[in-house]
mmCIF file with all atom_site columns, C-alpha atoms in Angstrom:
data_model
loop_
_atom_site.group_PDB
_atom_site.id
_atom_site.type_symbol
_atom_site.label_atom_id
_atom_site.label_alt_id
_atom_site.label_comp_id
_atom_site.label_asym_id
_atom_site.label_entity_id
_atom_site.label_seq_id
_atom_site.pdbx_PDB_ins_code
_atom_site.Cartn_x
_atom_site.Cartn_y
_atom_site.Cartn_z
_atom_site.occupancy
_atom_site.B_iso_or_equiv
_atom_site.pdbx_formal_charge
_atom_site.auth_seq_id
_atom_site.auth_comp_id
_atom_site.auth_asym_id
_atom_site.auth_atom_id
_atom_site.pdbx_PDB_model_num
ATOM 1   C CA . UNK A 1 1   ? -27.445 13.857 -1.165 1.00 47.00 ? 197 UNK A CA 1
ATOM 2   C CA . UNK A 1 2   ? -30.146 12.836 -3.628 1.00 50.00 ? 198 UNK A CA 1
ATOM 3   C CA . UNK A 1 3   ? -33.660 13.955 -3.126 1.00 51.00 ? 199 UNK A CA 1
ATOM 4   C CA . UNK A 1 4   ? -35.141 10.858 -1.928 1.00 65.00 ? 200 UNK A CA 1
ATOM 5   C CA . UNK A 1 5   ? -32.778 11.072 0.972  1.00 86.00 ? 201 UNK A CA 1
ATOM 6   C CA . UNK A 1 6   ? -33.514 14.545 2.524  1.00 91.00 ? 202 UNK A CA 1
ATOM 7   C CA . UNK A 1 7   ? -34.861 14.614 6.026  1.00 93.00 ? 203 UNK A CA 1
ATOM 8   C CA . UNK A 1 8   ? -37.910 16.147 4.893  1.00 94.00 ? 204 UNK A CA 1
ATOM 9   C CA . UNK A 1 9   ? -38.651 13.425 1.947  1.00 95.00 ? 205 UNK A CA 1
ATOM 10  C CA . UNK A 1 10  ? -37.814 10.806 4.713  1.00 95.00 ? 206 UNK A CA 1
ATOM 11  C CA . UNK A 1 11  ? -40.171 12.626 7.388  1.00 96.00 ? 207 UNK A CA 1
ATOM 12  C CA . UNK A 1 12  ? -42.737 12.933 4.228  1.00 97.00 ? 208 UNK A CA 1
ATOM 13  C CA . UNK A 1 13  ? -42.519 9.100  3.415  1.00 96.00 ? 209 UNK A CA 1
ATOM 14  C CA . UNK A 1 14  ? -42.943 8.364  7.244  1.00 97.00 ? 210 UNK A CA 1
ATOM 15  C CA . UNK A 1 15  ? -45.995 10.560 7.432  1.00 97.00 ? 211 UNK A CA 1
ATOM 16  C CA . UNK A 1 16  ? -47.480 8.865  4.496  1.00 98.00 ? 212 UNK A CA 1
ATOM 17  C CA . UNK A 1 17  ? -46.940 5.617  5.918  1.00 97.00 ? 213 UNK A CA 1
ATOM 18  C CA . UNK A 1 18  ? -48.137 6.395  9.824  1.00 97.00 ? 214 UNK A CA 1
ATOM 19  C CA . UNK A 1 19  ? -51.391 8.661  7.868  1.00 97.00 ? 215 UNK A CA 1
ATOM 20  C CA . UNK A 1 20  ? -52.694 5.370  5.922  1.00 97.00 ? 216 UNK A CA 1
ATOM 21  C CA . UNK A 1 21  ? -52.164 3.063  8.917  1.00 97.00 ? 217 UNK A CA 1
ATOM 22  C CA . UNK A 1 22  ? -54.275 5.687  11.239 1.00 97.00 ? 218 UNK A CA 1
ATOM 23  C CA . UNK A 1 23  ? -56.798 6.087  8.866  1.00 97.00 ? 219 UNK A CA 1
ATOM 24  C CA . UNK A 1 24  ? -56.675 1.833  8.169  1.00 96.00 ? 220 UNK A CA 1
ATOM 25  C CA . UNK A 1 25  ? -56.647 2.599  4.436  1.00 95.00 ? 221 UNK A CA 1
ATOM 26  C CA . UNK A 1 26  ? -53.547 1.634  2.408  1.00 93.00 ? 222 UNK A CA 1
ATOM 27  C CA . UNK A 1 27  ? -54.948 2.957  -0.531 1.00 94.00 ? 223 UNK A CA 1
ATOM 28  C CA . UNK A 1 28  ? -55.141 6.535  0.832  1.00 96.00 ? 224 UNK A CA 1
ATOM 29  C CA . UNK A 1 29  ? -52.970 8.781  -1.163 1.00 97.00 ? 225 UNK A CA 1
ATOM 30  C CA . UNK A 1 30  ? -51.164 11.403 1.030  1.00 98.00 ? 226 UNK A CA 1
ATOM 31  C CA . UNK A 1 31  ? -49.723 14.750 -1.032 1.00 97.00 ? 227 UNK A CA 1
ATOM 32  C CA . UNK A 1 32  ? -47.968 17.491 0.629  1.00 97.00 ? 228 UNK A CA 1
ATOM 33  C CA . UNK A 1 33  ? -47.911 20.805 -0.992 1.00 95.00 ? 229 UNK A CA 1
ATOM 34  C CA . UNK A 1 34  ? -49.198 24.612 -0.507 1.00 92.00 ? 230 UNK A CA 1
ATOM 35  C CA . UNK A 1 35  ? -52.947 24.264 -0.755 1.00 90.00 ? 231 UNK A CA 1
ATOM 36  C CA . UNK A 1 36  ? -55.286 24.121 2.147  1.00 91.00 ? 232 UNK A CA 1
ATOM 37  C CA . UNK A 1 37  ? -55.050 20.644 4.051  1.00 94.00 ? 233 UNK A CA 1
ATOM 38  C CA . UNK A 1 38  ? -58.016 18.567 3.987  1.00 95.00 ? 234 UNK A CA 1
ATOM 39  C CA . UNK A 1 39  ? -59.423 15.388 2.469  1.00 95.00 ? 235 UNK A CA 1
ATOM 40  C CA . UNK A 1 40  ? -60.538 14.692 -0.791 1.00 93.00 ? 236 UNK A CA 1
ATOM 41  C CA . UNK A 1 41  ? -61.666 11.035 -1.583 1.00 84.00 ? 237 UNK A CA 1
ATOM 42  C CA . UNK A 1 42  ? -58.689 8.895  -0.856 1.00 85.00 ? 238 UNK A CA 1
ATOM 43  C CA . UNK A 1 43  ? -56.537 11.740 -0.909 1.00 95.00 ? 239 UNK A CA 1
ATOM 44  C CA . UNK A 1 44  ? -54.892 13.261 1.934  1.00 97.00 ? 240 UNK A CA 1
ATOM 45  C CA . UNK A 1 45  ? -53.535 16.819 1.220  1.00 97.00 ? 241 UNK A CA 1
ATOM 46  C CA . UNK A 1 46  ? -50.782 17.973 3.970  1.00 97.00 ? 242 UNK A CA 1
ATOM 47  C CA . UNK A 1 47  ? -48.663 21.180 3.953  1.00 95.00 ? 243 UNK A CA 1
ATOM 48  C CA . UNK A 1 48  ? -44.643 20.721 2.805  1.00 95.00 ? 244 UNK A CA 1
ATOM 49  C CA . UNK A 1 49  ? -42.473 20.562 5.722  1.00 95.00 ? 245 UNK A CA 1
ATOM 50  C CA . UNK A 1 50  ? -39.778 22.898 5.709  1.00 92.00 ? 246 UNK A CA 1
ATOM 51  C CA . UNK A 1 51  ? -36.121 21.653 4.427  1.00 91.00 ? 247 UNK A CA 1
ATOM 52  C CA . UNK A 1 52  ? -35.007 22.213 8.361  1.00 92.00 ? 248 UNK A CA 1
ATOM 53  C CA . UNK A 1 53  ? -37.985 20.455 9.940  1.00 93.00 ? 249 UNK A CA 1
ATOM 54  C CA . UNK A 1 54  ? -38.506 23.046 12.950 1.00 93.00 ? 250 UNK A CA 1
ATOM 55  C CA . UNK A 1 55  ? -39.958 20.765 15.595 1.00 91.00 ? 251 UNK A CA 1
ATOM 56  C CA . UNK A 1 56  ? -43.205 23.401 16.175 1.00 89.00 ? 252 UNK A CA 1
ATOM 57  C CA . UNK A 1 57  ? -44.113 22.653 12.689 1.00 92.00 ? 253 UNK A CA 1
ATOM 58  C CA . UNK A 1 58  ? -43.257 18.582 12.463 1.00 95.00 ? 254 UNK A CA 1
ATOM 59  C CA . UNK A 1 59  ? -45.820 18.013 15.807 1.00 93.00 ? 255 UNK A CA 1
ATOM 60  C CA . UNK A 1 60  ? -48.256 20.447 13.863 1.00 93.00 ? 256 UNK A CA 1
ATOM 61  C CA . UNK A 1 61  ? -48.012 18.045 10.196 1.00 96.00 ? 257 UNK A CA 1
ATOM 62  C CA . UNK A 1 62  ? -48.302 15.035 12.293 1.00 97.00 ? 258 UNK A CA 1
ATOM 63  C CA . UNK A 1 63  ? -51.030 16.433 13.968 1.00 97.00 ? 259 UNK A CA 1
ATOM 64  C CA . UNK A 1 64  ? -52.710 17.467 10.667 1.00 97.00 ? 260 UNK A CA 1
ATOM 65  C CA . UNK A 1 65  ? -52.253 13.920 9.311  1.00 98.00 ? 261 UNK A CA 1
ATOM 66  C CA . UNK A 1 66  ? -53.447 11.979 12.253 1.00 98.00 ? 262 UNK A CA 1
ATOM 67  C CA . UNK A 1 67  ? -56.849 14.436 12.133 1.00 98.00 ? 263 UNK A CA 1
ATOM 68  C CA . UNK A 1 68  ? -57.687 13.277 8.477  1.00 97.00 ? 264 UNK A CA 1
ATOM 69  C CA . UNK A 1 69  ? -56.480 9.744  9.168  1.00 97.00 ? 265 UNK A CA 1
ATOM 70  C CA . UNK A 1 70  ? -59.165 9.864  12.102 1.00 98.00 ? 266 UNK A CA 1
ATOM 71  C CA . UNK A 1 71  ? -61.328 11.254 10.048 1.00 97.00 ? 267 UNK A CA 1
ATOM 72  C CA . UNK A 1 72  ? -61.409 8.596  7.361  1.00 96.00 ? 268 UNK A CA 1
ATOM 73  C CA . UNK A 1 73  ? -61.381 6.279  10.199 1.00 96.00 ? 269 UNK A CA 1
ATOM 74  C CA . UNK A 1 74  ? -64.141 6.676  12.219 1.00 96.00 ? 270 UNK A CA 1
ATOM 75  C CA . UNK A 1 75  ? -66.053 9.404  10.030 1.00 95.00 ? 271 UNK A CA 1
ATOM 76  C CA . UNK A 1 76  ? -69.438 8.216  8.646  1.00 94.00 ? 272 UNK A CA 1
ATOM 77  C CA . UNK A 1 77  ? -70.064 10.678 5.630  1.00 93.00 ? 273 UNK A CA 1
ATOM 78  C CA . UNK A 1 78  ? -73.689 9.142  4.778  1.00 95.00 ? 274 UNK A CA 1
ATOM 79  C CA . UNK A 1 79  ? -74.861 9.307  8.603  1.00 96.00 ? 275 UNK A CA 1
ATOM 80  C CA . UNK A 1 80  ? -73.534 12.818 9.109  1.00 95.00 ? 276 UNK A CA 1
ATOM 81  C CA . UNK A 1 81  ? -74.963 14.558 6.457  1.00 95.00 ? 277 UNK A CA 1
ATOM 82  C CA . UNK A 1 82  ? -78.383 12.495 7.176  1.00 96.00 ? 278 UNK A CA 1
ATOM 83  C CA . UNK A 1 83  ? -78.427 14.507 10.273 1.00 96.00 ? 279 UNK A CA 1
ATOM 84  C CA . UNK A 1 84  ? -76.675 17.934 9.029  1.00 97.00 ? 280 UNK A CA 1
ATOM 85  C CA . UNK A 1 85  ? -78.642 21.109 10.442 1.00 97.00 ? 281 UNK A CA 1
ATOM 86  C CA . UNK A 1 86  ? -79.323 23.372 7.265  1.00 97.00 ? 282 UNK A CA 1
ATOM 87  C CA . UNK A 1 87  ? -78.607 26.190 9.288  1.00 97.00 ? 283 UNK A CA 1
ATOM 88  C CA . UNK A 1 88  ? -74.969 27.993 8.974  1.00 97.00 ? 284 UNK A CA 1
ATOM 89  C CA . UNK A 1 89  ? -73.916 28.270 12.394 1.00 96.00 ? 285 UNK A CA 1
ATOM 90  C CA . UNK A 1 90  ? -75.291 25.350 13.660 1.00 97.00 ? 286 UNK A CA 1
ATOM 91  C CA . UNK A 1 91  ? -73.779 23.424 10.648 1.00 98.00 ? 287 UNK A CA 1
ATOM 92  C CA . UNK A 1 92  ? -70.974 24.496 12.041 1.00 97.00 ? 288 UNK A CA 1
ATOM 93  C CA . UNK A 1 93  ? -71.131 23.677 15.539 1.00 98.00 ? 289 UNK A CA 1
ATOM 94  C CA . UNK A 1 94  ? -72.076 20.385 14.236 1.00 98.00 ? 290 UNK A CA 1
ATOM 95  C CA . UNK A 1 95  ? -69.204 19.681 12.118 1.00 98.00 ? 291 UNK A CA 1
ATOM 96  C CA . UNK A 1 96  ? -67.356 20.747 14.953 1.00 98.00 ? 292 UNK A CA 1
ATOM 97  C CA . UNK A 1 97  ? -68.599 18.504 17.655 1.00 98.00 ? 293 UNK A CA 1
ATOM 98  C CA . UNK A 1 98  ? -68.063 15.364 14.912 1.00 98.00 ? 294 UNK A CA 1
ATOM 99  C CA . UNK A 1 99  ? -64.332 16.294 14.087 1.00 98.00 ? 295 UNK A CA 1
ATOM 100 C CA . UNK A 1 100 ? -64.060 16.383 17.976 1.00 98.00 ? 296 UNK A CA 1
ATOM 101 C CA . UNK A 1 101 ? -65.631 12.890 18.646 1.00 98.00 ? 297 UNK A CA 1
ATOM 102 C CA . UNK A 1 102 ? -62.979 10.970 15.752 1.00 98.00 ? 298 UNK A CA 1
ATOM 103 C CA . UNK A 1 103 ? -59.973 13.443 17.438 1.00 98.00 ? 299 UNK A CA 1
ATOM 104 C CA . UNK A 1 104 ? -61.248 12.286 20.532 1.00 98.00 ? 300 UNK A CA 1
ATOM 105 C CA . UNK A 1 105 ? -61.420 8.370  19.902 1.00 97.00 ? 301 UNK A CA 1
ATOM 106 C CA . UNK A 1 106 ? -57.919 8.251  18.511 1.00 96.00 ? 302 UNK A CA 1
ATOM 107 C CA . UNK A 1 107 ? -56.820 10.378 20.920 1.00 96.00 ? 303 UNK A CA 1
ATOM 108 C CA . UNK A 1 108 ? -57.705 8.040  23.897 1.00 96.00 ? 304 UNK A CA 1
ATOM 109 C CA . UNK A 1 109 ? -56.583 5.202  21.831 1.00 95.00 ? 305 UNK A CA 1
ATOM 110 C CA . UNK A 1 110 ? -53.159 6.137  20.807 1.00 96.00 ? 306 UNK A CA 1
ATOM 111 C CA . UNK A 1 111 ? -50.989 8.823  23.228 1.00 94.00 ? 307 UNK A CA 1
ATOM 112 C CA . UNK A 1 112 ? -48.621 9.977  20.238 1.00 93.00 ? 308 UNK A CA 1
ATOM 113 C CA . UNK A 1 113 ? -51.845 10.849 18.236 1.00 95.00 ? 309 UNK A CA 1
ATOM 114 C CA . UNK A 1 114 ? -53.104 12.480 21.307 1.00 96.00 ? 310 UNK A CA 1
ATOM 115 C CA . UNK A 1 115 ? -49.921 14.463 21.263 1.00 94.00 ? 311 UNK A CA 1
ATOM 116 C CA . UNK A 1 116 ? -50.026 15.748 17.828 1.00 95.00 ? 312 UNK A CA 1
ATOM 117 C CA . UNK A 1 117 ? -53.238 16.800 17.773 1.00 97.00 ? 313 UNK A CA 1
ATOM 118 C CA . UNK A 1 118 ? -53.133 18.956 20.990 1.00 96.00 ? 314 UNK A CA 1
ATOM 119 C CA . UNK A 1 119 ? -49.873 20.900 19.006 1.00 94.00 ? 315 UNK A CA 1
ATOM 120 C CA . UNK A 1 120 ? -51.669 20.636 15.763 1.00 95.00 ? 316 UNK A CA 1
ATOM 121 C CA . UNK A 1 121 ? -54.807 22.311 17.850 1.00 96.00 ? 317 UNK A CA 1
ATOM 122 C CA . UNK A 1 122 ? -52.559 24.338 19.702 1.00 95.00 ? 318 UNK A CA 1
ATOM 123 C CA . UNK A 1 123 ? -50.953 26.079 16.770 1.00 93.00 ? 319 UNK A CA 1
ATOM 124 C CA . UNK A 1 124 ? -54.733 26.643 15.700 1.00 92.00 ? 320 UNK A CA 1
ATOM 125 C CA . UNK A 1 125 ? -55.559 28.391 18.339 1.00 93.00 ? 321 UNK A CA 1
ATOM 126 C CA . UNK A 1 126 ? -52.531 30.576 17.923 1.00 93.00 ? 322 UNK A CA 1
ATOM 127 C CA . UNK A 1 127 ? -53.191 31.700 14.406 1.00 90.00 ? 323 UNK A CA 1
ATOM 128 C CA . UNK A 1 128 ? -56.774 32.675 15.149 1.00 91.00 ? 324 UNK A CA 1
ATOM 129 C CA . UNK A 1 129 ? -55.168 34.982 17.208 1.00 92.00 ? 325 UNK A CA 1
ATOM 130 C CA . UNK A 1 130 ? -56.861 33.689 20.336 1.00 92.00 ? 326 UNK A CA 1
ATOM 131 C CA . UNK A 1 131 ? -54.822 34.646 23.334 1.00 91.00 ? 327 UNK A CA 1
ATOM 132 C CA . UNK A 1 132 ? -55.120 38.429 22.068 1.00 91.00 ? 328 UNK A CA 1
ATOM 133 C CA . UNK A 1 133 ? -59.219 38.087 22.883 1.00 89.00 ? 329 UNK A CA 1
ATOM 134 C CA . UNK A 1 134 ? -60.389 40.172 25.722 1.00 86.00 ? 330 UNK A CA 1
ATOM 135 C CA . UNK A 1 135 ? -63.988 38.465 26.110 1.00 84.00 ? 331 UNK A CA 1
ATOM 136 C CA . UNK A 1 136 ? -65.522 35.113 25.612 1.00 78.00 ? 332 UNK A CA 1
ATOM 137 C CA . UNK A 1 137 ? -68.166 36.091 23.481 1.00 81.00 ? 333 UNK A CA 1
ATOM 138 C CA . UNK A 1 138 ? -65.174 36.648 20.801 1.00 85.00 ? 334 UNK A CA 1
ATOM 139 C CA . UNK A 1 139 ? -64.676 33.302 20.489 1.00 85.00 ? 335 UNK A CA 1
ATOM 140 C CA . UNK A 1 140 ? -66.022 31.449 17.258 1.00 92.00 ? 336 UNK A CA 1
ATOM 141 C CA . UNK A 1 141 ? -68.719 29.520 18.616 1.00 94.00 ? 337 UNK A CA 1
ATOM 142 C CA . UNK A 1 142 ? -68.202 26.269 16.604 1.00 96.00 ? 338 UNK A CA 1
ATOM 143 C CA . UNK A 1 143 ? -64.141 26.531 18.314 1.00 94.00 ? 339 UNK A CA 1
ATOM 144 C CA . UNK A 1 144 ? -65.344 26.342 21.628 1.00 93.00 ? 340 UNK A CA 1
ATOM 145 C CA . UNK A 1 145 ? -67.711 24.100 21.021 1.00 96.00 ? 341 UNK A CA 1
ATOM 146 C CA . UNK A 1 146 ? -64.772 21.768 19.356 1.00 96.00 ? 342 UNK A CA 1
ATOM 147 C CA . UNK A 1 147 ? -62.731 22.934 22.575 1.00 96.00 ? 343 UNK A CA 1
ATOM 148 C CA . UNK A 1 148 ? -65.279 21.800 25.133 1.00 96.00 ? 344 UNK A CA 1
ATOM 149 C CA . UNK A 1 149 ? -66.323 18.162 23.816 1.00 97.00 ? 345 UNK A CA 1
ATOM 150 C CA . UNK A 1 150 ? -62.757 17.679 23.543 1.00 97.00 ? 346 UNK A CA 1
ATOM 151 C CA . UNK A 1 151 ? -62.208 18.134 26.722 1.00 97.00 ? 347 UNK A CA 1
ATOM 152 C CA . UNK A 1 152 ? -65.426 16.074 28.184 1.00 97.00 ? 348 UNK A CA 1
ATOM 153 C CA . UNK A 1 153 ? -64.444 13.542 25.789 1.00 97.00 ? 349 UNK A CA 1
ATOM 154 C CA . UNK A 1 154 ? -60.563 12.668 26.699 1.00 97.00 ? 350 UNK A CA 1
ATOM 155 C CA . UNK A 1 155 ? -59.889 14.733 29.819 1.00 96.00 ? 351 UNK A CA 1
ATOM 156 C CA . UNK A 1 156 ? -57.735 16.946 28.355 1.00 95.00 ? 352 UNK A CA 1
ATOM 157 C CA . UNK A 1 157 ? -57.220 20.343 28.850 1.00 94.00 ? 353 UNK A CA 1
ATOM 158 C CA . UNK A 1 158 ? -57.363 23.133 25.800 1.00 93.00 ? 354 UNK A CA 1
ATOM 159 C CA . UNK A 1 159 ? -54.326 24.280 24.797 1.00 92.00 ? 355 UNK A CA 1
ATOM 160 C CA . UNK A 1 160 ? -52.646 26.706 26.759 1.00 92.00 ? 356 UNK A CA 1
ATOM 161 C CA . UNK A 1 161 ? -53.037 29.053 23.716 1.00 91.00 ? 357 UNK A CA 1
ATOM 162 C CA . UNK A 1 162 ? -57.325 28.958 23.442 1.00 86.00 ? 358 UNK A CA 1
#
Protein backbone atom coordinates (compact mmCIF):
# COMPACT_ATOMS: atom_id res chain seq x y z
CA UNK A 1 0.00 0.00 0.00
CA UNK A 2 1.67 3.24 -1.04
CA UNK A 3 1.93 6.08 1.37
CA UNK A 4 -0.64 8.27 0.02
CA UNK A 5 -3.10 5.53 0.76
CA UNK A 6 -2.62 4.84 4.54
CA UNK A 7 -5.55 5.51 6.79
CA UNK A 8 -3.70 8.04 8.56
CA UNK A 9 -2.54 10.08 5.22
CA UNK A 10 -6.28 9.71 4.19
CA UNK A 11 -7.57 10.89 7.79
CA UNK A 12 -4.63 13.69 7.42
CA UNK A 13 -5.90 14.86 3.90
CA UNK A 14 -9.55 14.88 5.34
CA UNK A 15 -8.49 16.98 8.28
CA UNK A 16 -6.79 19.38 6.03
CA UNK A 17 -9.70 19.71 3.95
CA UNK A 18 -12.61 19.94 6.91
CA UNK A 19 -9.67 22.55 8.93
CA UNK A 20 -9.65 25.15 5.84
CA UNK A 21 -13.42 24.93 5.27
CA UNK A 22 -14.00 25.67 9.26
CA UNK A 23 -11.68 28.27 9.33
CA UNK A 24 -13.27 29.65 5.56
CA UNK A 25 -9.67 29.98 4.34
CA UNK A 26 -8.52 27.73 1.46
CA UNK A 27 -5.28 29.07 1.58
CA UNK A 28 -4.61 27.87 5.16
CA UNK A 29 -1.81 25.44 5.19
CA UNK A 30 -2.40 22.55 7.69
CA UNK A 31 1.04 20.45 8.82
CA UNK A 32 0.96 17.66 11.18
CA UNK A 33 4.05 16.79 13.00
CA UNK A 34 5.63 16.67 16.73
CA UNK A 35 5.78 20.32 17.68
CA UNK A 36 3.29 22.08 19.83
CA UNK A 37 -0.14 22.68 17.91
CA UNK A 38 -1.05 26.13 17.30
CA UNK A 39 -1.34 28.72 14.54
CA UNK A 40 1.14 30.51 12.80
CA UNK A 41 -0.02 32.88 9.92
CA UNK A 42 -1.84 30.68 7.50
CA UNK A 43 -0.40 27.76 8.95
CA UNK A 44 -2.11 25.27 10.96
CA UNK A 45 0.28 22.97 12.94
CA UNK A 46 -1.57 19.59 14.21
CA UNK A 47 0.02 16.57 15.98
CA UNK A 48 0.65 13.16 13.60
CA UNK A 49 -2.00 10.72 14.12
CA UNK A 50 -0.88 7.45 14.99
CA UNK A 51 -0.53 4.65 12.06
CA UNK A 52 -3.65 2.80 14.02
CA UNK A 53 -5.82 5.89 14.47
CA UNK A 54 -7.05 5.05 18.19
CA UNK A 55 -10.45 6.72 18.19
CA UNK A 56 -9.49 8.80 21.74
CA UNK A 57 -6.86 10.45 19.77
CA UNK A 58 -8.78 11.01 16.12
CA UNK A 59 -11.86 13.05 18.22
CA UNK A 60 -8.87 14.84 20.09
CA UNK A 61 -6.96 15.98 16.30
CA UNK A 62 -10.29 16.89 15.04
CA UNK A 63 -10.93 18.71 17.95
CA UNK A 64 -7.51 20.47 17.77
CA UNK A 65 -8.18 21.42 14.13
CA UNK A 66 -11.67 22.69 14.45
CA UNK A 67 -10.20 25.08 17.57
CA UNK A 68 -7.63 26.82 15.17
CA UNK A 69 -10.07 26.74 12.26
CA UNK A 70 -12.44 28.73 14.76
CA UNK A 71 -9.90 30.62 15.64
CA UNK A 72 -8.96 31.99 12.25
CA UNK A 73 -12.58 32.26 11.78
CA UNK A 74 -14.03 34.38 14.08
CA UNK A 75 -10.69 35.63 15.87
CA UNK A 76 -10.01 39.39 15.48
CA UNK A 77 -6.14 39.66 16.19
CA UNK A 78 -6.08 43.67 15.86
CA UNK A 79 -9.24 44.10 18.28
CA UNK A 80 -7.92 41.64 20.84
CA UNK A 81 -4.70 42.83 21.44
CA UNK A 82 -6.27 46.57 21.39
CA UNK A 83 -7.90 45.46 24.52
CA UNK A 84 -5.13 42.92 26.00
CA UNK A 85 -4.65 43.49 29.92
CA UNK A 86 -0.74 43.90 30.42
CA UNK A 87 -1.05 41.99 33.38
CA UNK A 88 0.03 38.07 33.35
CA UNK A 89 -2.80 36.44 34.86
CA UNK A 90 -5.34 38.47 33.65
CA UNK A 91 -3.79 38.17 30.11
CA UNK A 92 -4.52 34.99 30.62
CA UNK A 93 -7.94 34.84 31.74
CA UNK A 94 -8.48 37.00 28.83
CA UNK A 95 -7.11 34.89 26.20
CA UNK A 96 -9.05 32.37 27.76
CA UNK A 97 -12.48 33.82 27.74
CA UNK A 98 -11.76 34.78 23.72
CA UNK A 99 -10.69 31.13 22.71
CA UNK A 100 -13.99 30.23 24.58
CA UNK A 101 -16.31 32.72 22.70
CA UNK A 102 -14.89 31.34 18.80
CA UNK A 103 -15.16 27.46 20.50
CA UNK A 104 -18.37 28.53 21.55
CA UNK A 105 -19.83 30.06 18.20
CA UNK A 106 -18.81 27.06 16.16
CA UNK A 107 -19.82 24.96 18.63
CA UNK A 108 -23.54 26.07 18.54
CA UNK A 109 -23.26 26.28 14.87
CA UNK A 110 -22.01 22.94 13.88
CA UNK A 111 -22.78 19.66 16.41
CA UNK A 112 -19.69 17.56 15.01
CA UNK A 113 -17.43 20.60 15.89
CA UNK A 114 -19.19 20.75 19.14
CA UNK A 115 -18.23 17.15 19.55
CA UNK A 116 -14.62 17.38 18.93
CA UNK A 117 -13.94 20.04 20.90
CA UNK A 118 -15.59 18.72 24.14
CA UNK A 119 -13.00 15.37 23.54
CA UNK A 120 -10.29 17.65 22.40
CA UNK A 121 -11.13 19.70 25.88
CA UNK A 122 -11.75 16.65 27.58
CA UNK A 123 -8.39 15.05 26.96
CA UNK A 124 -7.06 18.57 28.25
CA UNK A 125 -8.41 18.34 31.22
CA UNK A 126 -7.02 14.88 31.66
CA UNK A 127 -3.41 15.69 31.08
CA UNK A 128 -3.43 18.59 33.51
CA UNK A 129 -4.07 16.02 35.77
CA UNK A 130 -7.36 17.51 36.88
CA UNK A 131 -9.51 14.82 38.36
CA UNK A 132 -6.47 14.07 40.86
CA UNK A 133 -7.22 17.87 42.47
CA UNK A 134 -8.55 17.83 45.93
CA UNK A 135 -9.64 21.67 46.06
CA UNK A 136 -10.89 24.27 43.71
CA UNK A 137 -8.48 26.76 44.41
CA UNK A 138 -5.99 24.22 42.46
CA UNK A 139 -7.45 24.90 39.47
CA UNK A 140 -5.59 27.27 36.91
CA UNK A 141 -7.66 30.20 37.01
CA UNK A 142 -7.61 31.09 33.26
CA UNK A 143 -9.07 26.95 32.83
CA UNK A 144 -11.97 27.60 34.74
CA UNK A 145 -12.53 30.63 33.51
CA UNK A 146 -12.39 28.92 29.79
CA UNK A 147 -14.62 26.12 31.55
CA UNK A 148 -17.31 28.45 32.81
CA UNK A 149 -18.02 30.82 29.66
CA UNK A 150 -18.14 27.70 27.85
CA UNK A 151 -20.65 26.53 29.57
CA UNK A 152 -22.86 29.96 29.81
CA UNK A 153 -22.14 30.25 26.27
CA UNK A 154 -23.49 26.78 24.62
CA UNK A 155 -25.13 24.97 27.54
CA UNK A 156 -22.80 22.48 27.80
CA UNK A 157 -21.50 20.82 30.56
CA UNK A 158 -17.45 20.54 31.34
CA UNK A 159 -16.09 17.49 30.66
CA UNK A 160 -16.58 14.82 32.94
CA UNK A 161 -12.76 14.91 33.46
CA UNK A 162 -12.44 18.98 34.80
Amino acid sequence: MSEARTPAEIFKRALSAATRAVARDPRLTVSFGVEASGLKGHEAHLPSPSRDLPPGEVSEIRGTADSLALQIRHHDRRLHTTFTPANAIAKSVYDAAELARVEALGSIRMRGVAHNLAAALGQLCERAGYPALTDKSEAPIADAVRLLVREHLTGQAPPPSA
